[in-house]
Short mmCIF file of C-alpha atoms in Angstrom, two decimals:
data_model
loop_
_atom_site.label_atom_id
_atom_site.label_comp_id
_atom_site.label_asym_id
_atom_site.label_seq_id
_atom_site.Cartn_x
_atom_site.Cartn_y
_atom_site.Cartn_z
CA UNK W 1375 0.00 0.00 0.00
CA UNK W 1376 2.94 2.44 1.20
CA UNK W 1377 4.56 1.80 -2.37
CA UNK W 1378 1.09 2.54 -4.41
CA UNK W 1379 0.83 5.60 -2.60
CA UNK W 1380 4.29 6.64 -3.07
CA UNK W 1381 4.04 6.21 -7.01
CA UNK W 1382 0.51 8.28 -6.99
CA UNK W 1383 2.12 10.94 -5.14
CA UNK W 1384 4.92 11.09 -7.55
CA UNK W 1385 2.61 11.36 -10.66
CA UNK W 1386 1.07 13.83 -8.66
CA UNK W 1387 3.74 16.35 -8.43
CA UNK W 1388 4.64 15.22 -12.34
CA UNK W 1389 1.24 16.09 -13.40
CA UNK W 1390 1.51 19.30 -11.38
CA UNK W 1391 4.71 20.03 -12.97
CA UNK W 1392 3.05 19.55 -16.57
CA UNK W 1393 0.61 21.92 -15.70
CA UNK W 1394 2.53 24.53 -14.60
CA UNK W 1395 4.95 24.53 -17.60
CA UNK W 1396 2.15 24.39 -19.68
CA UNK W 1397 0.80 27.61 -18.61
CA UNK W 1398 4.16 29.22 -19.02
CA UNK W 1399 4.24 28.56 -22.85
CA UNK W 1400 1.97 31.79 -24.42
CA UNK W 1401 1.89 31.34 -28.35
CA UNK W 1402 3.34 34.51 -29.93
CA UNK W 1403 1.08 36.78 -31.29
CA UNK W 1404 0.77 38.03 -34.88
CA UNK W 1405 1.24 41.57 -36.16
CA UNK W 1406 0.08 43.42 -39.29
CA UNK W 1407 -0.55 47.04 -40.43
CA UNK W 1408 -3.33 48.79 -42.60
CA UNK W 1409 -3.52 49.72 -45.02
CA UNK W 1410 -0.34 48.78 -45.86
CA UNK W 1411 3.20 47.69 -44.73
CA UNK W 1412 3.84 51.03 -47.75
CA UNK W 1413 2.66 53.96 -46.37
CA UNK W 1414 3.06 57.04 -48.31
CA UNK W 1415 4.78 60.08 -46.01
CA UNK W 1416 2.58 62.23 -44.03
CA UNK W 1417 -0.71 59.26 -44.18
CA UNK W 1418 -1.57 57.62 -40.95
CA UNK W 1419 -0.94 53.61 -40.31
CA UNK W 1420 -2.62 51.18 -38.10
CA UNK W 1421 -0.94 48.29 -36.49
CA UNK W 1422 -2.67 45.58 -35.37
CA UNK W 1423 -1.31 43.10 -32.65
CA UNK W 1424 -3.67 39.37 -32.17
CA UNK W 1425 -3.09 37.47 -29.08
CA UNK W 1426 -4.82 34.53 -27.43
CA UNK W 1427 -8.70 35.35 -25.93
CA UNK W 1428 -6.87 35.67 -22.29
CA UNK W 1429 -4.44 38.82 -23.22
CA UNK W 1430 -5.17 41.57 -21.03
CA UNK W 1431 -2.71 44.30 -22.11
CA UNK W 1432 0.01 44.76 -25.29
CA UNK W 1433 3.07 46.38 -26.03
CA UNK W 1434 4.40 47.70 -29.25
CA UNK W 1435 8.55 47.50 -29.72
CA UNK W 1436 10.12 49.76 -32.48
CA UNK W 1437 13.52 48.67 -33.60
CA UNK W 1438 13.55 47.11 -30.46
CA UNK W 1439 12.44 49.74 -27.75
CA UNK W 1440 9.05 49.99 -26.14
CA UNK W 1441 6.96 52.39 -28.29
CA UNK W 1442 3.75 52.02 -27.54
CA UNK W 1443 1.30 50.25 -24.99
CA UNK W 1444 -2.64 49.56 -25.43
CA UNK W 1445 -5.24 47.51 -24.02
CA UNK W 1446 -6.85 45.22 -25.96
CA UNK W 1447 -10.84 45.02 -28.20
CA UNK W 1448 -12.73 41.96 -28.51
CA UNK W 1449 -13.51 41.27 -32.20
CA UNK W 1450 -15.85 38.33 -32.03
CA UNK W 1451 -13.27 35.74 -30.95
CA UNK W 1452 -10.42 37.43 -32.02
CA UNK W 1453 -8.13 40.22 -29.36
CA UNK W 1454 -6.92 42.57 -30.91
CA UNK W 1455 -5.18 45.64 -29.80
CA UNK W 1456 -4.52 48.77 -32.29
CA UNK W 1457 -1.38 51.06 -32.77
CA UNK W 1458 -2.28 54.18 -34.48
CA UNK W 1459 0.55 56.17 -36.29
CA UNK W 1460 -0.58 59.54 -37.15
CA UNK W 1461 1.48 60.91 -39.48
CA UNK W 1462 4.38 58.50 -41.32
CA UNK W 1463 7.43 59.97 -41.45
CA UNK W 1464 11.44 58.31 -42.10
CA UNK W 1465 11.67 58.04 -37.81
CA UNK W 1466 8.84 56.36 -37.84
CA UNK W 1467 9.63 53.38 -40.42
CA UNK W 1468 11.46 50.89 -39.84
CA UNK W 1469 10.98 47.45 -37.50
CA UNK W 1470 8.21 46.41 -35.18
CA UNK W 1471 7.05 43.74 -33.33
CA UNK W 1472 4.61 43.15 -30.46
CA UNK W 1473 3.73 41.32 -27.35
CA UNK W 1474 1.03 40.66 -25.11
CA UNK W 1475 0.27 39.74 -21.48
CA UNK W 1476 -2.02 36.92 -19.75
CA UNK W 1477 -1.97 36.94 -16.37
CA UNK W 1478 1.25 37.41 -15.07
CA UNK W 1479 3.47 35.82 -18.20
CA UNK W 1480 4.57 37.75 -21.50
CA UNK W 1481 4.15 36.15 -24.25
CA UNK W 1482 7.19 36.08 -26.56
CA UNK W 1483 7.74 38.74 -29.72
CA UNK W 1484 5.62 38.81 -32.84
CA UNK W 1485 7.54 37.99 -36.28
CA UNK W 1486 8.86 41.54 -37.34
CA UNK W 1487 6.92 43.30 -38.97
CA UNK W 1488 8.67 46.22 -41.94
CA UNK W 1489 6.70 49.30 -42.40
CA UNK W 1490 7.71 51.46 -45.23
CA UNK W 1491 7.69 54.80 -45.65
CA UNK W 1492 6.78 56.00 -49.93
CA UNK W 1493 6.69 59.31 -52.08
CA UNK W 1494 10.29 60.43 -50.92
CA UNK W 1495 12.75 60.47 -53.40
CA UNK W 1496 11.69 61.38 -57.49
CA UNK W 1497 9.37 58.78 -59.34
CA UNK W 1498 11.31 55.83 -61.00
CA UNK W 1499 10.51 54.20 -64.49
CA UNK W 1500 9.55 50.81 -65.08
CA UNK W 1501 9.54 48.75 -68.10
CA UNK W 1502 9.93 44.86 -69.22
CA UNK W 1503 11.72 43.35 -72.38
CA UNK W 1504 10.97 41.55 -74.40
CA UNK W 1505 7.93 43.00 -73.70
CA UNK W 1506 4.51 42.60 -71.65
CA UNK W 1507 2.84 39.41 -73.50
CA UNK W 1508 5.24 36.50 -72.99
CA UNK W 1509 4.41 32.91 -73.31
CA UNK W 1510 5.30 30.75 -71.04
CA UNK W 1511 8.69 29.62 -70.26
CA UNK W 1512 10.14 32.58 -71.98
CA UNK W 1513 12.70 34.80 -69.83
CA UNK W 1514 11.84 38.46 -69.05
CA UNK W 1515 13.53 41.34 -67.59
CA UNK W 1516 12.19 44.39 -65.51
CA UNK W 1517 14.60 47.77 -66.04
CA UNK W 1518 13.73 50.45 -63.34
CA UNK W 1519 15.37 53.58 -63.62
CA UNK W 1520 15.70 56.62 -61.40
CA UNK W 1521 18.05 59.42 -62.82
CA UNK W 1522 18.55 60.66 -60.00
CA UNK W 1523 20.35 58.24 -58.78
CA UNK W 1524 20.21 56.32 -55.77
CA UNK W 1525 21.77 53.06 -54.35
CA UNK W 1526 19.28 50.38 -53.90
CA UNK W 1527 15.61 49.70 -55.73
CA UNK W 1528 12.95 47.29 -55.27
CA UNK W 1529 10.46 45.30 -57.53
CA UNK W 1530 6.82 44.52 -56.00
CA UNK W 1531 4.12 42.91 -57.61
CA UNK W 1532 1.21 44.03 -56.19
CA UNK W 1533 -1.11 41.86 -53.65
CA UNK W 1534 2.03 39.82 -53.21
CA UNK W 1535 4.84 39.63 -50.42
CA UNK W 1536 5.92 42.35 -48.20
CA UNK W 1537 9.42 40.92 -49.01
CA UNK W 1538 10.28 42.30 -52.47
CA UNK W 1539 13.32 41.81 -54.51
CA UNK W 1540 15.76 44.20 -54.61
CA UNK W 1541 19.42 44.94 -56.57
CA UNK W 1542 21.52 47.37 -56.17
CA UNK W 1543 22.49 50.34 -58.60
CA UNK W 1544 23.03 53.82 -59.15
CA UNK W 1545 20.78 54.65 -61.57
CA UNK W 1546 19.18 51.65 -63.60
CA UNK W 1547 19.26 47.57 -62.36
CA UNK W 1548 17.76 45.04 -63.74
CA UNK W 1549 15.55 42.28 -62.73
CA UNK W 1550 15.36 39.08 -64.63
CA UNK W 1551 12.31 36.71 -64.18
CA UNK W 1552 12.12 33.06 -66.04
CA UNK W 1553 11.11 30.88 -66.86
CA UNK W 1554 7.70 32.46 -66.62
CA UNK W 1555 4.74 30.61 -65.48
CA UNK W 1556 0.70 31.72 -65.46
CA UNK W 1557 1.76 32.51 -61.77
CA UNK W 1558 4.12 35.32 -62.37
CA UNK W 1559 0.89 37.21 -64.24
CA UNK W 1560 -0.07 40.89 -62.26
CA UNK W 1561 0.64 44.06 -62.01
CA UNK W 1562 4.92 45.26 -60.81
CA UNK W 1563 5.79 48.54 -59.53
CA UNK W 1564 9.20 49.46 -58.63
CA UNK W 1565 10.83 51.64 -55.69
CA UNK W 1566 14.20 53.30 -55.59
CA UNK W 1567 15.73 53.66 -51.91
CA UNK W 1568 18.43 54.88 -49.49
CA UNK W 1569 17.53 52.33 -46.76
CA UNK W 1570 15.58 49.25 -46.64
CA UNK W 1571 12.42 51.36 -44.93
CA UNK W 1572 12.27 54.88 -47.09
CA UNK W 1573 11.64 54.66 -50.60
CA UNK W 1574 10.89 57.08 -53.55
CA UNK W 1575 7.42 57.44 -54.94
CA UNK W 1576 6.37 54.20 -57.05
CA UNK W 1577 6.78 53.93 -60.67
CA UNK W 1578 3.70 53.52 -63.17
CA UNK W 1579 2.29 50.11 -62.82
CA UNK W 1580 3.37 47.44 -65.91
CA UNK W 1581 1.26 44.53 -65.76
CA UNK W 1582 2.94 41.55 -67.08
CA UNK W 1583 0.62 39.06 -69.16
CA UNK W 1584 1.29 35.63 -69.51
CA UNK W 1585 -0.25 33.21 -71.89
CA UNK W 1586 -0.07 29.24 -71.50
CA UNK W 1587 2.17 27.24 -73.65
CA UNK W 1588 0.56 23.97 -73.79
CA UNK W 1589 3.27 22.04 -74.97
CA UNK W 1590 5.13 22.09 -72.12
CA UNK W 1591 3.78 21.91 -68.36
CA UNK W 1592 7.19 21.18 -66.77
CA UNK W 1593 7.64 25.05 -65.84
CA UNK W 1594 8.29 26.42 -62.84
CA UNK W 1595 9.29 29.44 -61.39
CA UNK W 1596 13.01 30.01 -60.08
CA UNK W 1597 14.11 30.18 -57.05
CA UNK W 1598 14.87 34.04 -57.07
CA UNK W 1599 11.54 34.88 -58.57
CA UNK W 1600 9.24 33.12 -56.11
CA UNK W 1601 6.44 35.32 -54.51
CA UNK W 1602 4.55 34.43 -51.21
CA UNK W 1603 0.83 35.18 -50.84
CA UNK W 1604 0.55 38.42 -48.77
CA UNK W 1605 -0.70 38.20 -45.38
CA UNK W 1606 -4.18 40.25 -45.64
CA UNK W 1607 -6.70 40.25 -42.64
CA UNK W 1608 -8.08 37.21 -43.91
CA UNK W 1609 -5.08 35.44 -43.89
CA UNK W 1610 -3.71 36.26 -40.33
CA UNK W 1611 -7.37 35.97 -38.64
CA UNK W 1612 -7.42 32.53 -40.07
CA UNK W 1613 -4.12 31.82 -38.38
CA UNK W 1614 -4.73 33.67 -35.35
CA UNK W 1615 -7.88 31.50 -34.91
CA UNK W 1616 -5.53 28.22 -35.26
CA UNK W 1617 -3.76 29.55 -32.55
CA UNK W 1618 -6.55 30.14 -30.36
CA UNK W 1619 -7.74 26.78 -31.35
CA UNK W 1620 -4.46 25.76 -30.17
CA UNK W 1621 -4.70 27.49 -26.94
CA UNK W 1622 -8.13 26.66 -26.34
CA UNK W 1623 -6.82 23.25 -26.50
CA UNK W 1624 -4.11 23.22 -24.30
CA UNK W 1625 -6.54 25.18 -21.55
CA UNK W 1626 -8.41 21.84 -22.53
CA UNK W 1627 -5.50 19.76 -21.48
CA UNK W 1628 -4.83 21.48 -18.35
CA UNK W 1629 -8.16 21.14 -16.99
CA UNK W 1630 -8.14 17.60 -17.83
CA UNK W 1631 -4.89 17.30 -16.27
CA UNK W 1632 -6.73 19.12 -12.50
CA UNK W 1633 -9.14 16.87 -13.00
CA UNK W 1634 -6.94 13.60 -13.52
CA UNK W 1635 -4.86 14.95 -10.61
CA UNK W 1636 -7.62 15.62 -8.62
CA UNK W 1637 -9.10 12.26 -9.08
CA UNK W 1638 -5.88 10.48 -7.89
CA UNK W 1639 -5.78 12.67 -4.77
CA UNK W 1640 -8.96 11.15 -3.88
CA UNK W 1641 -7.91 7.66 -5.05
CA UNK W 1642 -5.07 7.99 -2.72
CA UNK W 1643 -7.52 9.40 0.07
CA UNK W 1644 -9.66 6.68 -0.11
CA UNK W 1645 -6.95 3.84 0.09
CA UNK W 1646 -6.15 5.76 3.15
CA UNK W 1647 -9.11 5.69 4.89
CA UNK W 1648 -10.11 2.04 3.54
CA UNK W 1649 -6.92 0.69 4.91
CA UNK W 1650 -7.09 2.76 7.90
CA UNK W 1651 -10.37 0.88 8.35
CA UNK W 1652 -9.06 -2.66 7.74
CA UNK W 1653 -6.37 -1.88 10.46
CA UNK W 1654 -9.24 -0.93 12.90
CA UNK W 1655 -11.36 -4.00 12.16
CA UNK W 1656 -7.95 -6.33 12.37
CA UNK W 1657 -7.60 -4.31 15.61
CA UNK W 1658 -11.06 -4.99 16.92
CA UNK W 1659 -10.89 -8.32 15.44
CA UNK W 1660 -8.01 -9.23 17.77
CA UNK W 1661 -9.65 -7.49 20.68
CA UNK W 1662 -12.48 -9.34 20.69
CA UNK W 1663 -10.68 -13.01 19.76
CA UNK W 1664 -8.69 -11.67 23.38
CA UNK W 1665 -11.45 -10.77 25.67
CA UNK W 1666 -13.11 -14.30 24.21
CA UNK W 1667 -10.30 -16.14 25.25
CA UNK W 1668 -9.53 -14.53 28.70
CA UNK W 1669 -13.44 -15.33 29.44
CA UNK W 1670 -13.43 -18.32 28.58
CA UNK W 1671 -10.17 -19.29 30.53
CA UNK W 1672 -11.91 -17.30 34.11
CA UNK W 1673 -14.15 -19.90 33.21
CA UNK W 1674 -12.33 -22.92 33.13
CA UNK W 1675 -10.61 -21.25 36.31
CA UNK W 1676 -13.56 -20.80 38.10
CA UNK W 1677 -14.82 -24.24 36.71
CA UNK W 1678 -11.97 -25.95 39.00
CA UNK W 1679 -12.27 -24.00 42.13
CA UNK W 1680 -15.56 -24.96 42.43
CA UNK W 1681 -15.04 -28.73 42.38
#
């Protein structure tokens, strides 16, 4: 019995140890800014900050000092807290990130998140050669040029990734796509720059058209030409909910965990008591067996004084 109740008590304090570790891991939360991570200079931004359901207060970091603090909204299911930016200007671009508290834990830092400042420098040119209709698995090549000069540009197809490509050059680079697929269809636009977070006004759109060349489906794009779906609203609420999912889950586990710990505290209460009332009865057992015996022997004493 001692050795049961030594190995419930040690799951005990393991389970108790799960649970308290548990509570300790916070999912980060996810960041994004409206309308825009391109702001043009002088127009206000919103930044946006999603935690778990429990977050009770968030903090804003700007190239990693505390710029702002804000309490959260409830949006449905979603918590949100929002970071408004009045006016953008070249101090205020650059890196963010956020975090949020539940309880008494932090929860760790958001992936960074680039905001841009536009319309600084003169307006760049773009064009493509061999032209805008290509067929598929052709090569192309976007020129942007900004005589002006500057020392860095970027290319952007719009609705795309807030991670564009980007050469350096004085005054004209080049960027060469191919083989081109259906996918690499859309309108570009192209940025020249001093830094990675103020840029010049955008060029004039040139939308790239790609037909289908059906005798050959083996293309792909290359490596240096891939483009990731931008994270819109729709995008990071669905993930946000996956995390909440997630954390509604492990709140799950946790309570199941009480519950399975509670249930082996009583487990171990009641072998307690039950062999704490076998050891009585054994006791009485043997008390009564004794008094039996010693009356029975005043008997048989008795028994022989009287003959």
């Amino acid at each position: 019995m001692t050795s049961t109740l030594t190995a419930l008590l040690y799951l005990g304090l393991f389970l108790s140890r799960t649970v308290s570790t548990e509570k300790q891991n916070l999912s980060k939360p996810i960041i994004w800014a409206k309308p825009d991570f391109m702001i043009p200079k002088g127009k206000q931004a919103l930044i946006f900050c999603q935690g778990t359901p429990e977050a009770v207060n968030y903090q804003l970091y700007f190239e990693g000092h505390l710029f702002l603090q804000q309490s959260p909204k409830q949006h449905g299911r979603r918590n949100i807290a929002m970071f408004h930016i009045p006016a953008m200007t070249p101090l205020t671009a650059g890196q963010y990130k956020c975090i949020y508290r539940s309880k008494k834990l932090w929860s760790n830092p958001s992936d960074p998140l680039d905001l841009v400042v536009t319309e600084l420098y003169d307006t760049p040119t773009l064009s493509v050669h061999p032209g805008p209709e290509v067929t598929s698995g052709e090569n192309v090549s976007f020129y942007c040029r900004l005589d002006t000069a500057t020392n860095k540009f970027f290319l952007l197809k719009e609705g795309r990734s807030p991670h564009p490509q980007h050469r350096y050059g004085n005054t004209q680079v080049e960027f060469p796509i191919g083989p081109v697929t259906t996918a690499h269809r859309g309108t570009y636009r192209c940025f020249g720059s001093y830094n990675n977070h103020a840029w010049s006004f955008p060029s004039e759109p040139v939308k790239l058209q790609v037909t289908e060349d059906f005798g050959d489906t083996s293309l792909a794009p290359t490596e240096h030409t891939s483009f990731s779906d931008y994270w819109d609203l729709d995008l990071v609420t669905t993930e946000a909910e996956f995390q909440q999912d997630l954390a509604s889950w492990d709140h799950t586990a946790q309570n199941l965990l009480r519950i399975i710990l509670a249930f082996l505290v009583l487990v171990a209460l009641m072998c307690l008591l039950a062999e704490d009332w076998l050891w009585r009865k054994r006791a009485q057992e043997k008390a009564n067996g004794a008094s039996s015996q010693e009356c029975r022997r005043r008997f048989r004493t008795q028994r022989r004084l009287n003959e």
